[in-house]
Amino acid sequence: MGKRSYDGGKSASSIALKRAKEMRKREKKKAPKVKVKDIGESCLLTVSAKERKSIVLPDIRHLLASSLLGNQSPDGVPRWCHLEKIGKIPQTALVILDGLTLNHFITHFDSFGCCKEIFLTRLDTVMPLYRKGQTLQELTEIPIKEVQRDELVKKHGSLEKALEVENFLVEEERIEINHNRTVEDKFSRLKLLLSPLQMIDSNFPIPQIPGTSSATWNYVFTKDVYAPVTSQSPMFAMDCEMVMTSFGFTEVVRVSVVNEACESIYETFVRPQRPVIDYKTQFSGVTAQIIENATKTLKDVQEDLKNLLPADAILVGHSLNADLKALRMIHPYVIDTSIIYNVREDRKSSKLQELTKMFLDETIQSNPLGHDSIEDSIASMKLVKKKLSGGLQFGDHLLEKLLDKGYDVDSLGGLSEAAQEKTITGNLLGHLMTQKPEARINIIASLGTSQDYEKFFPLRLRESDKISISVKKSNKSAVTKTCASLPEATLSVTHLAIESEKLAEDQAKATLAKVDQWIHQIWSSVAVHGLVVVIFTGSRESRSGLSLVEFRKVDFVDKQEIISKVE
């Protein structure tokens, strides 16, 4: 009779497997977890699209800050989730995917075989308006609270001096423009700029406020970065002609821009996206034949205007809010002749045609074939220049009455010419290096992202040997580099760009399956209990993004790896 083993006949491998299972149970108990709060629950993709809400990028930043800094996070506790066993998180991996939207994930769900197995926390995410670097900027920029600001000023004398010493502070990118030209205005043109409250009250398109719905979800900025506006900033008058398309949409079909000399510098017809049901020829001057010959799309025009306008441009127009809405664009510096001229007793705005006749003694919009947007642009520019030469009260009955009563009307309205201070903010990467000097940060990107990544680090940290920035020729090589460098990283950021051509109907399935594999490769390289966050950043056409959040679980580790640890 054979010799019985001490364990009642069980093989060594079965014992090891049993121990592995026990070890897995123990690991599960001490593993970090993401507990989604009620706010987060309402943003999950399991909620119907009609009822579902959205988180915003600062919500993801709060999560990243908590995973990296624990209770020392300057952002405090995330509003949408709670992290359990936060001290057990060995590393955080962030994957940013430019060009992918929530719709890509939902429409091609079967192409994401790995992601749908790994990530159970899938959150509808509203992305910021399209601007280069905006995603990474919002994920790293931490606003300085008033209490902290006061402490820094007390300690260093000013925020500017604190910037030279504190590693977690960074100066926001800004552009300075010196036009070196003489402006013959009787008063500063800044006095005519609409304030943010006036823009809201006059229904101008403005950036979305986090946590709210907005009609500007698919709008773009006129520039990626703006320069401070000054009394020498150039003015450009704009006018658009619109038609009515199917489902009652109003679409732009002609765009005209003139400079301060009233010279036409941009003129184009635009091909509408939908079938035209009313050309409004008596107003627009546009006919079916003109539309048929148009080659420019709205996206083309948006790019043209972004390249045309300087970073401190002042846009001029009459009821300019309607033109910007038709263009689906947002601009911060505007002068509107329908607002700066007030000649009616009921305070309602006057027509451009009336103002032009009254103050310029010129006749416009008399052509029976319809309006001319160049003519209207020139009229708006002349009216603004006329007011700048006549005084702030010119063309405003109320201000004229106040002036007669002795009021100092020059002190009213607009922006002051005071020097603008540096905009200094906190920085997540700087906070991490300050609180955890041993931490390592790796940023790996593909060439298509075209980012200056150093600007996202505080100046004092850019030469640190604990920070690595690599830009690879392709998405595939960037993923390979990420996987190889993950073992040493506290924070790993992988930034990939998916070309729109690769997402065409005949290529989308294969492209997204490849993206799914890249995500799986990175996931498999992350340490057990590491946090993995994947962000679909949306596209120029859509701000509807997606955030996938999950901790690397023991269950996903190869059995043999566990068995080897207990043998």
PDB file of N, CA, C and O in Angstrom, residues 85-154:
ATOM      1  N   LYS A  85      -9.376  52.453   1.396  1.00  0.00           N
ATOM      2  CA  LYS A  85      -8.000  51.950   1.543  1.00  0.00           C
ATOM      3  C   LYS A  85      -7.053  52.688   0.604  1.00  0.00           C
ATOM      4  O   LYS A  85      -6.305  52.102  -0.171  1.00  0.00           O
ATOM      5  N   ILE A  86      -7.085  53.985   0.729  1.00  0.00           N
ATOM      6  CA  ILE A  86      -6.352  54.860  -0.172  1.00  0.00           C
ATOM      7  C   ILE A  86      -4.841  54.689  -0.052  1.00  0.00           C
ATOM      8  O   ILE A  86      -4.096  54.903  -1.015  1.00  0.00           O
ATOM      9  N   GLY A  87      -4.396  54.265   1.136  1.00  0.00           N
ATOM     10  CA  GLY A  87      -2.954  54.088   1.347  1.00  0.00           C
ATOM     11  C   GLY A  87      -2.384  52.859   0.667  1.00  0.00           C
ATOM     12  O   GLY A  87      -1.163  52.671   0.647  1.00  0.00           O
ATOM     13  N   LYS A  88      -3.229  52.023   0.095  1.00  0.00           N
ATOM     14  CA  LYS A  88      -2.776  50.789  -0.541  1.00  0.00           C
ATOM     15  C   LYS A  88      -2.577  50.939  -2.048  1.00  0.00           C
ATOM     16  O   LYS A  88      -2.298  49.961  -2.742  1.00  0.00           O
ATOM     17  N   ILE A  89      -2.744  52.170  -2.563  1.00  0.00           N
ATOM     18  CA  ILE A  89      -2.631  52.379  -4.007  1.00  0.00           C
ATOM     19  C   ILE A  89      -1.163  52.578  -4.381  1.00  0.00           C
ATOM     20  O   ILE A  89      -0.557  53.587  -4.010  1.00  0.00           O
ATOM     21  N   PRO A  90      -0.558  51.638  -5.107  1.00  0.00           N
ATOM     22  CA  PRO A  90       0.869  51.742  -5.426  1.00  0.00           C
ATOM     23  C   PRO A  90       1.182  52.709  -6.565  1.00  0.00           C
ATOM     24  O   PRO A  90       2.258  53.306  -6.592  1.00  0.00           O
ATOM     25  N   GLN A  91       0.266  52.854  -7.503  1.00  0.00           N
ATOM     26  CA  GLN A  91       0.519  53.751  -8.628  1.00  0.00           C
ATOM     27  C   GLN A  91      -0.793  54.097  -9.326  1.00  0.00           C
ATOM     28  O   GLN A  91      -1.819  53.434  -9.128  1.00  0.00           O
ATOM     29  N   THR A  92      -0.740  55.150 -10.127  1.00  0.00           N
ATOM     30  CA  THR A  92      -1.905  55.595 -10.884  1.00  0.00           C
ATOM     31  C   THR A  92      -1.519  55.717 -12.351  1.00  0.00           C
ATOM     32  O   THR A  92      -0.493  56.322 -12.681  1.00  0.00           O
ATOM     33  N   ALA A  93      -2.332  55.141 -13.222  1.00  0.00           N
ATOM     34  CA  ALA A  93      -2.079  55.205 -14.665  1.00  0.00           C
ATOM     35  C   ALA A  93      -3.241  55.922 -15.341  1.00  0.00           C
ATOM     36  O   ALA A  93      -4.400  55.541 -15.184  1.00  0.00           O
ATOM     37  N   LEU A  94      -2.933  56.971 -16.076  1.00  0.00           N
ATOM     38  CA  LEU A  94      -3.935  57.755 -16.797  1.00  0.00           C
ATOM     39  C   LEU A  94      -3.710  57.598 -18.294  1.00  0.00           C
ATOM     40  O   LEU A  94      -2.589  57.764 -18.781  1.00  0.00           O
ATOM     41  N   VAL A  95      -4.768  57.264 -19.017  1.00  0.00           N
ATOM     42  CA  VAL A  95      -4.700  57.134 -20.475  1.00  0.00           C
ATOM     43  C   VAL A  95      -5.656  58.152 -21.082  1.00  0.00           C
ATOM     44  O   VAL A  95      -6.862  58.120 -20.811  1.00  0.00           O
ATOM     45  N   ILE A  96      -5.133  59.076 -21.884  1.00  0.00           N
ATOM     46  CA  ILE A  96      -5.936  60.122 -22.527  1.00  0.00           C
ATOM     47  C   ILE A  96      -6.030  59.809 -24.016  1.00  0.00           C
ATOM     48  O   ILE A  96      -5.008  59.646 -24.692  1.00  0.00           O
ATOM     49  N   LEU A  97      -7.255  59.712 -24.519  1.00  0.00           N
ATOM     50  CA  LEU A  97      -7.478  59.339 -25.918  1.00  0.00           C
ATOM     51  C   LEU A  97      -8.181  60.479 -26.651  1.00  0.00           C
ATOM     52  O   LEU A  97      -9.395  60.644 -26.556  1.00  0.00           O
ATOM     53  N   ASP A  98      -7.405  61.283 -27.365  1.00  0.00           N
ATOM     54  CA  ASP A  98      -7.968  62.390 -28.137  1.00  0.00           C
ATOM     55  C   ASP A  98      -8.697  61.850 -29.363  1.00  0.00           C
ATOM     56  O   ASP A  98      -8.212  60.938 -30.043  1.00  0.00           O
ATOM     57  N   GLY A  99      -9.858  62.427 -29.654  1.00  0.00           N
ATOM     58  CA  GLY A  99     -10.583  62.069 -30.862  1.00  0.00           C
ATOM     59  C   GLY A  99     -11.692  61.055 -30.658  1.00  0.00           C
ATOM     60  O   GLY A  99     -12.530  60.860 -31.538  1.00  0.00           O
ATOM     61  N   LEU A 100     -11.725  60.406 -29.479  1.00  0.00           N
ATOM     62  CA  LEU A 100     -12.759  59.409 -29.203  1.00  0.00           C
ATOM     63  C   LEU A 100     -13.864  60.033 -28.349  1.00  0.00           C
ATOM     64  O   LEU A 100     -13.599  60.793 -27.418  1.00  0.00           O
ATOM     65  N   THR A 101     -15.095  59.674 -28.648  1.00  0.00           N
ATOM     66  CA  THR A 101     -16.256  60.218 -27.948  1.00  0.00           C
ATOM     67  C   THR A 101     -17.042  59.102 -27.263  1.00  0.00           C
ATOM     68  O   THR A 101     -16.793  57.909 -27.501  1.00  0.00           O
ATOM     69  N   LEU A 102     -17.987  59.503 -26.442  1.00  0.00           N
ATOM     70  CA  LEU A 102     -18.885  58.541 -25.812  1.00  0.00           C
ATOM     71  C   LEU A 102     -19.635  57.735 -26.867  1.00  0.00           C
ATOM     72  O   LEU A 102     -19.847  56.530 -26.720  1.00  0.00           O
ATOM     73  N   ASN A 103     -20.000  58.391 -27.937  1.00  0.00           N
ATOM     74  CA  ASN A 103     -20.744  57.715 -28.999  1.00  0.00           C
ATOM     75  C   ASN A 103     -19.930  56.587 -29.637  1.00  0.00           C
ATOM     76  O   ASN A 103     -20.481  55.548 -30.017  1.00  0.00           O
ATOM     77  N   HIS A 104     -18.620  56.767 -29.751  1.00  0.00           N
ATOM     78  CA  HIS A 104     -17.774  55.698 -30.289  1.00  0.00           C
ATOM     79  C   HIS A 104     -17.848  54.459 -29.393  1.00  0.00           C
ATOM     80  O   HIS A 104     -17.898  53.328 -29.889  1.00  0.00           O
ATOM     81  N   PHE A 105     -17.847  54.687 -28.081  1.00  0.00           N
ATOM     82  CA  PHE A 105     -17.880  53.567 -27.139  1.00  0.00           C
ATOM     83  C   PHE A 105     -19.222  52.852 -27.192  1.00  0.00           C
ATOM     84  O   PHE A 105     -19.287  51.617 -27.179  1.00  0.00           O
ATOM     85  N   ILE A 106     -20.313  53.623 -27.240  1.00  0.00           N
ATOM     86  CA  ILE A 106     -21.652  53.025 -27.228  1.00  0.00           C
ATOM     87  C   ILE A 106     -21.964  52.349 -28.560  1.00  0.00           C
ATOM     88  O   ILE A 106     -22.451  51.210 -28.600  1.00  0.00           O
ATOM     89  N   THR A 107     -21.666  53.025 -29.645  1.00  0.00           N
ATOM     90  CA  THR A 107     -21.992  52.497 -30.973  1.00  0.00           C
ATOM     91  C   THR A 107     -21.174  51.258 -31.310  1.00  0.00           C
ATOM     92  O   THR A 107     -21.673  50.324 -31.944  1.00  0.00           O
ATOM     93  N   HIS A 108     -19.913  51.244 -30.881  1.00  0.00           N
ATOM     94  CA  HIS A 108     -19.016  50.118 -31.202  1.00  0.00           C
ATOM     95  C   HIS A 108     -18.647  49.350 -29.931  1.00  0.00           C
ATOM     96  O   HIS A 108     -17.491  48.959 -29.753  1.00  0.00           O
ATOM     97  N   PHE A 109     -19.636  49.134 -29.086  1.00  0.00           N
ATOM     98  CA  PHE A 109     -19.379  48.504 -27.785  1.00  0.00           C
ATOM     99  C   PHE A 109     -18.700  47.144 -27.929  1.00  0.00           C
ATOM    100  O   PHE A 109     -17.821  46.792 -27.140  1.00  0.00           O
ATOM    101  N   ASP A 110     -19.079  46.377 -28.935  1.00  0.00           N
ATOM    102  CA  ASP A 110     -18.499  45.046 -29.123  1.00  0.00           C
ATOM    103  C   ASP A 110     -17.017  45.096 -29.486  1.00  0.00           C
ATOM    104  O   ASP A 110     -16.307  44.096 -29.330  1.00  0.00           O
ATOM    105  N   SER A 111     -16.550  46.237 -29.974  1.00  0.00           N
ATOM    106  CA  SER A 111     -15.128  46.361 -30.302  1.00  0.00           C
ATOM    107  C   SER A 111     -14.270  46.532 -29.055  1.00  0.00           C
ATOM    108  O   SER A 111     -13.049  46.371 -29.106  1.00  0.00           O
ATOM    109  N   PHE A 112     -14.906  46.868 -27.932  1.00  0.00           N
ATOM    110  CA  PHE A 112     -14.192  47.083 -26.669  1.00  0.00           C
ATOM    111  C   PHE A 112     -14.331  45.855 -25.764  1.00  0.00           C
ATOM    112  O   PHE A 112     -14.776  45.967 -24.620  1.00  0.00           O
ATOM    113  N   GLY A 113     -13.941  44.714 -26.278  1.00  0.00           N
ATOM    114  CA  GLY A 113     -14.083  43.476 -25.521  1.00  0.00           C
ATOM    115  C   GLY A 113     -13.355  43.496 -24.192  1.00  0.00           C
ATOM    116  O   GLY A 113     -13.878  43.024 -23.178  1.00  0.00           O
ATOM    117  N   CYS A 114     -12.129  44.009 -24.179  1.00  0.00           N
ATOM    118  CA  CYS A 114     -11.341  44.054 -22.941  1.00  0.00           C
ATOM    119  C   CYS A 114     -11.875  45.117 -21.985  1.00  0.00           C
ATOM    120  O   CYS A 114     -12.025  44.867 -20.778  1.00  0.00           O
ATOM    121  N   CYS A 115     -12.176  46.297 -22.515  1.00  0.00           N
ATOM    122  CA  CYS A 115     -12.644  47.392 -21.659  1.00  0.00           C
ATOM    123  C   CYS A 115     -13.947  47.050 -20.955  1.00  0.00           C
ATOM    124  O   CYS A 115     -14.137  47.371 -19.779  1.00  0.00           O
ATOM    125  N   LYS A 116     -14.873  46.403 -21.648  1.00  0.00           N
ATOM    126  CA  LYS A 116     -16.153  46.105 -21.013  1.00  0.00           C
ATOM    127  C   LYS A 116     -16.020  45.018 -19.959  1.00  0.00           C
ATOM    128  O   LYS A 116     -16.864  44.910 -19.070  1.00  0.00           O
ATOM    129  N   GLU A 117     -14.937  44.220 -20.029  1.00  0.00           N
ATOM    130  CA  GLU A 117     -14.673  43.229 -18.985  1.00  0.00           C
ATOM    131  C   GLU A 117     -13.984  43.864 -17.782  1.00  0.00           C
ATOM    132  O   GLU A 117     -14.273  43.521 -16.636  1.00  0.00           O
ATOM    133  N   ILE A 118     -13.084  44.800 -18.051  1.00  0.00           N
ATOM    134  CA  ILE A 118     -12.250  45.386 -16.998  1.00  0.00           C
ATOM    135  C   ILE A 118     -12.959  46.509 -16.246  1.00  0.00           C
ATOM    136  O   ILE A 118     -13.001  46.523 -15.010  1.00  0.00           O
ATOM    137  N   PHE A 119     -13.523  47.460 -17.004  1.00  0.00           N
ATOM    138  CA  PHE A 119     -14.025  48.695 -16.401  1.00  0.00           C
ATOM    139  C   PHE A 119     -15.540  48.632 -16.192  1.00  0.00           C
ATOM    140  O   PHE A 119     -16.305  48.683 -17.155  1.00  0.00           O
ATOM    141  N   LEU A 120     -15.932  48.558 -14.938  1.00  0.00           N
ATOM    142  CA  LEU A 120     -17.354  48.550 -14.600  1.00  0.00           C
ATOM    143  C   LEU A 120     -17.855  49.942 -14.236  1.00  0.00           C
ATOM    144  O   LEU A 120     -19.058  50.200 -14.243  1.00  0.00           O
ATOM    145  N   THR A 121     -16.927  50.835 -13.915  1.00  0.00           N
ATOM    146  CA  THR A 121     -17.280  52.229 -13.632  1.00  0.00           C
ATOM    147  C   THR A 121     -17.064  53.037 -14.902  1.00  0.00           C
ATOM    148  O   THR A 121     -15.945  53.399 -15.260  1.00  0.00           O
ATOM    149  N   ARG A 122     -18.172  53.306 -15.601  1.00  0.00           N
ATOM    150  CA  ARG A 122     -18.132  54.018 -16.885  1.00  0.00           C
ATOM    151  C   ARG A 122     -18.994  55.275 -16.749  1.00  0.00           C
ATOM    152  O   ARG A 122     -20.201  55.172 -16.557  1.00  0.00           O
ATOM    153  N   LEU A 123     -18.368  56.427 -16.888  1.00  0.00           N
ATOM    154  CA  LEU A 123     -19.031  57.685 -16.564  1.00  0.00           C
ATOM    155  C   LEU A 123     -19.142  58.609 -17.766  1.00  0.00           C
ATOM    156  O   LEU A 123     -18.146  58.878 -18.466  1.00  0.00           O
ATOM    157  N   ASP A 124     -20.348  59.095 -18.003  1.00  0.00           N
ATOM    158  CA  ASP A 124     -20.586  60.126 -18.995  1.00  0.00           C
ATOM    159  C   ASP A 124     -19.838  61.385 -18.547  1.00  0.00           C
ATOM    160  O   ASP A 124     -19.997  61.844 -17.420  1.00  0.00           O
ATOM    161  N   THR A 125     -19.007  61.940 -19.419  1.00  0.00           N
ATOM    162  CA  THR A 125     -18.147  63.058 -19.042  1.00  0.00           C
ATOM    163  C   THR A 125     -18.246  64.182 -20.067  1.00  0.00           C
ATOM    164  O   THR A 125     -18.011  63.959 -21.253  1.00  0.00           O
ATOM    165  N   VAL A 126     -18.596  65.380 -19.607  1.00  0.00           N
ATOM    166  CA  VAL A 126     -18.617  66.543 -20.489  1.00  0.00           C
ATOM    167  C   VAL A 126     -17.204  67.107 -20.564  1.00  0.00           C
ATOM    168  O   VAL A 126     -16.602  67.459 -19.554  1.00  0.00           O
ATOM    169  N   MET A 127     -16.694  67.184 -21.787  1.00  0.00           N
ATOM    170  CA  MET A 127     -15.342  67.684 -21.979  1.00  0.00           C
ATOM    171  C   MET A 127     -15.354  69.195 -22.186  1.00  0.00           C
ATOM    172  O   MET A 127     -16.369  69.775 -22.590  1.00  0.00           O
ATOM    173  N   PRO A 128     -14.224  69.872 -21.925  1.00  0.00           N
ATOM    174  CA  PRO A 128     -14.168  71.323 -22.166  1.00  0.00           C
ATOM    175  C   PRO A 128     -14.241  71.610 -23.654  1.00  0.00           C
ATOM    176  O   PRO A 128     -14.014  70.726 -24.486  1.00  0.00           O
ATOM    177  N   LEU A 129     -14.553  72.856 -24.004  1.00  0.00           N
ATOM    178  CA  LEU A 129     -14.537  73.256 -25.403  1.00  0.00           C
ATOM    179  C   LEU A 129     -13.162  72.974 -25.993  1.00  0.00           C
ATOM    180  O   LEU A 129     -12.142  73.114 -25.318  1.00  0.00           O
ATOM    181  N   TYR A 130     -13.162  72.569 -27.258  1.00  0.00           N
ATOM    182  CA  TYR A 130     -11.926  72.115 -27.879  1.00  0.00           C
ATOM    183  C   TYR A 130     -10.870  73.213 -27.916  1.00  0.00           C
ATOM    184  O   TYR A 130     -11.051  74.261 -28.524  1.00  0.00           O
ATOM    185  N   ARG A 131      -9.759  72.965 -27.215  1.00  0.00           N
ATOM    186  CA  ARG A 131      -8.579  73.810 -27.266  1.00  0.00           C
ATOM    187  C   ARG A 131      -7.389  72.909 -27.020  1.00  0.00           C
ATOM    188  O   ARG A 131      -7.439  72.005 -26.195  1.00  0.00           O
ATOM    189  N   LYS A 132      -6.301  73.136 -27.738  1.00  0.00           N
ATOM    190  CA  LYS A 132      -5.131  72.278 -27.583  1.00  0.00           C
ATOM    191  C   LYS A 132      -4.649  72.292 -26.132  1.00  0.00           C
ATOM    192  O   LYS A 132      -4.477  73.343 -25.545  1.00  0.00           O
ATOM    193  N   GLY A 133      -4.409  71.109 -25.589  1.00  0.00           N
ATOM    194  CA  GLY A 133      -3.882  70.998 -24.234  1.00  0.00           C
ATOM    195  C   GLY A 133      -4.898  71.183 -23.135  1.00  0.00           C
ATOM    196  O   GLY A 133      -4.567  71.100 -21.957  1.00  0.00           O
ATOM    197  N   GLN A 134      -6.170  71.438 -23.499  1.00  0.00           N
ATOM    198  CA  GLN A 134      -7.175  71.754 -22.496  1.00  0.00           C
ATOM    199  C   GLN A 134      -7.411  70.579 -21.549  1.00  0.00           C
ATOM    200  O   GLN A 134      -7.603  70.773 -20.353  1.00  0.00           O
ATOM    201  N   THR A 135      -7.408  69.354 -22.067  1.00  0.00           N
ATOM    202  CA  THR A 135      -7.675  68.183 -21.219  1.00  0.00           C
ATOM    203  C   THR A 135      -6.622  68.045 -20.136  1.00  0.00           C
ATOM    204  O   THR A 135      -6.936  67.960 -18.941  1.00  0.00           O
ATOM    205  N   LEU A 136      -5.355  68.025 -20.546  1.00  0.00           N
ATOM    206  CA  LEU A 136      -4.279  67.855 -19.567  1.00  0.00           C
ATOM    207  C   LEU A 136      -4.189  69.059 -18.637  1.00  0.00           C
ATOM    208  O   LEU A 136      -3.872  68.919 -17.446  1.00  0.00           O
ATOM    209  N   GLN A 137      -4.485  70.248 -19.157  1.00  0.00           N
ATOM    210  CA  GLN A 137      -4.457  71.444 -18.311  1.00  0.00           C
ATOM    211  C   GLN A 137      -5.487  71.344 -17.191  1.00  0.00           C
ATOM    212  O   GLN A 137      -5.185  71.630 -16.031  1.00  0.00           O
ATOM    213  N   GLU A 138      -6.709  70.936 -17.525  1.00  0.00           N
ATOM    214  CA  GLU A 138      -7.754  70.842 -16.506  1.00  0.00           C
ATOM    215  C   GLU A 138      -7.512  69.695 -15.538  1.00  0.00           C
ATOM    216  O   GLU A 138      -8.020  69.719 -14.420  1.00  0.00           O
ATOM    217  N   LEU A 139      -6.746  68.702 -15.946  1.00  0.00           N
ATOM    218  CA  LEU A 139      -6.441  67.583 -15.065  1.00  0.00           C
ATOM    219  C   LEU A 139      -5.285  67.888 -14.116  1.00  0.00           C
ATOM    220  O   LEU A 139      -5.118  67.203 -13.118  1.00  0.00           O
ATOM    221  N   THR A 140      -4.485  68.889 -14.436  1.00  0.00           N
ATOM    222  CA  THR A 140      -3.328  69.202 -13.590  1.00  0.00           C
ATOM    223  C   THR A 140      -3.480  70.512 -12.821  1.00  0.00           C
ATOM    224  O   THR A 140      -2.827  70.716 -11.801  1.00  0.00           O
ATOM    225  N   GLU A 141      -4.337  71.397 -13.309  1.00  0.00           N
ATOM    226  CA  GLU A 141      -4.475  72.725 -12.700  1.00  0.00           C
ATOM    227  C   GLU A 141      -5.410  72.684 -11.502  1.00  0.00           C
ATOM    228  O   GLU A 141      -6.573  72.303 -11.625  1.00  0.00           O
ATOM    229  N   ILE A 142      -4.904  73.073 -10.342  1.00  0.00           N
ATOM    230  CA  ILE A 142      -5.701  73.088  -9.112  1.00  0.00           C
ATOM    231  C   ILE A 142      -5.852  74.534  -8.631  1.00  0.00           C
ATOM    232  O   ILE A 142      -4.867  75.163  -8.240  1.00  0.00           O
ATOM    233  N   PRO A 143      -7.050  75.077  -8.662  1.00  0.00           N
ATOM    234  CA  PRO A 143      -7.249  76.461  -8.214  1.00  0.00           C
ATOM    235  C   PRO A 143      -6.782  76.654  -6.774  1.00  0.00           C
ATOM    236  O   PRO A 143      -6.963  75.775  -5.926  1.00  0.00           O
ATOM    237  N   ILE A 144      -6.177  77.804  -6.525  1.00  0.00           N
ATOM    238  CA  ILE A 144      -5.712  78.117  -5.172  1.00  0.00           C
ATOM    239  C   ILE A 144      -6.865  78.700  -4.370  1.00  0.00           C
ATOM    240  O   ILE A 144      -7.484  79.678  -4.791  1.00  0.00           O
ATOM    241  N   LYS A 145      -7.155  78.088  -3.239  1.00  0.00           N
ATOM    242  CA  LYS A 145      -8.232  78.587  -2.380  1.00  0.00           C
ATOM    243  C   LYS A 145      -7.791  79.879  -1.695  1.00  0.00           C
ATOM    244  O   LYS A 145      -6.598  80.130  -1.520  1.00  0.00           O
ATOM    245  N   GLU A 146      -8.787  80.691  -1.310  1.00  0.00           N
ATOM    246  CA  GLU A 146      -8.499  81.995  -0.718  1.00  0.00           C
ATOM    247  C   GLU A 146      -7.627  81.881   0.531  1.00  0.00           C
ATOM    248  O   GLU A 146      -6.691  82.659   0.727  1.00  0.00           O
ATOM    249  N   VAL A 147      -7.918  80.880   1.364  1.00  0.00           N
ATOM    250  CA  VAL A 147      -7.136  80.694   2.596  1.00  0.00           C
ATOM    251  C   VAL A 147      -5.686  80.397   2.256  1.00  0.00           C
ATOM    252  O   VAL A 147      -4.751  80.959   2.845  1.00  0.00           O
ATOM    253  N   GLN A 148      -5.489  79.503   1.282  1.00  0.00           N
ATOM    254  CA  GLN A 148      -4.133  79.151   0.871  1.00  0.00           C
ATOM    255  C   GLN A 148      -3.421  80.336   0.228  1.00  0.00           C
ATOM    256  O   GLN A 148      -2.233  80.567   0.468  1.00  0.00           O
ATOM    257  N   ARG A 149      -4.165  81.116  -0.558  1.00  0.00           N
ATOM    258  CA  ARG A 149      -3.588  82.302  -1.189  1.00  0.00           C
ATOM    259  C   ARG A 149      -3.085  83.283  -0.123  1.00  0.00           C
ATOM    260  O   ARG A 149      -1.982  83.817  -0.226  1.00  0.00           O
ATOM    261  N   ASP A 150      -3.925  83.508   0.889  1.00  0.00           N
ATOM    262  CA  ASP A 150      -3.538  84.431   1.971  1.00  0.00           C
ATOM    263  C   ASP A 150      -2.297  83.930   2.703  1.00  0.00           C
ATOM    264  O   ASP A 150      -1.405  84.721   3.052  1.00  0.00           O
ATOM    265  N   GLU A 151      -2.227  82.620   2.935  1.00  0.00           N
ATOM    266  CA  GLU A 151      -1.065  82.038   3.627  1.00  0.00           C
ATOM    267  C   GLU A 151       0.212  82.208   2.805  1.00  0.00           C
ATOM    268  O   GLU A 151       1.280  82.510   3.337  1.00  0.00           O
ATOM    269  N   LEU A 152       0.102  82.022   1.478  1.00  0.00           N
ATOM    270  CA  LEU A 152       1.272  82.170   0.610  1.00  0.00           C
ATOM    271  C   LEU A 152       1.745  83.609   0.561  1.00  0.00           C
ATOM    272  O   LEU A 152       2.953  83.886   0.593  1.00  0.00           O
ATOM    273  N   VAL A 153       0.798  84.549   0.475  1.00  0.00           N
ATOM    274  CA  VAL A 153       1.160  85.968   0.450  1.00  0.00           C
ATOM    275  C   VAL A 153       1.803  86.373   1.774  1.00  0.00           C
ATOM    276  O   VAL A 153       2.793  87.118   1.800  1.00  0.00           O
ATOM    277  N   LYS A 154       1.258  85.875   2.878  1.00  0.00           N
ATOM    278  CA  LYS A 154       1.811  86.180   4.204  1.00  0.00           C
ATOM    279  C   LYS A 154       3.222  85.621   4.351  1.00  0.00           C
ATOM    280  O   LYS A 154       4.115  86.251   4.932  1.00  0.00           O
TER     281      LYS A 154
END
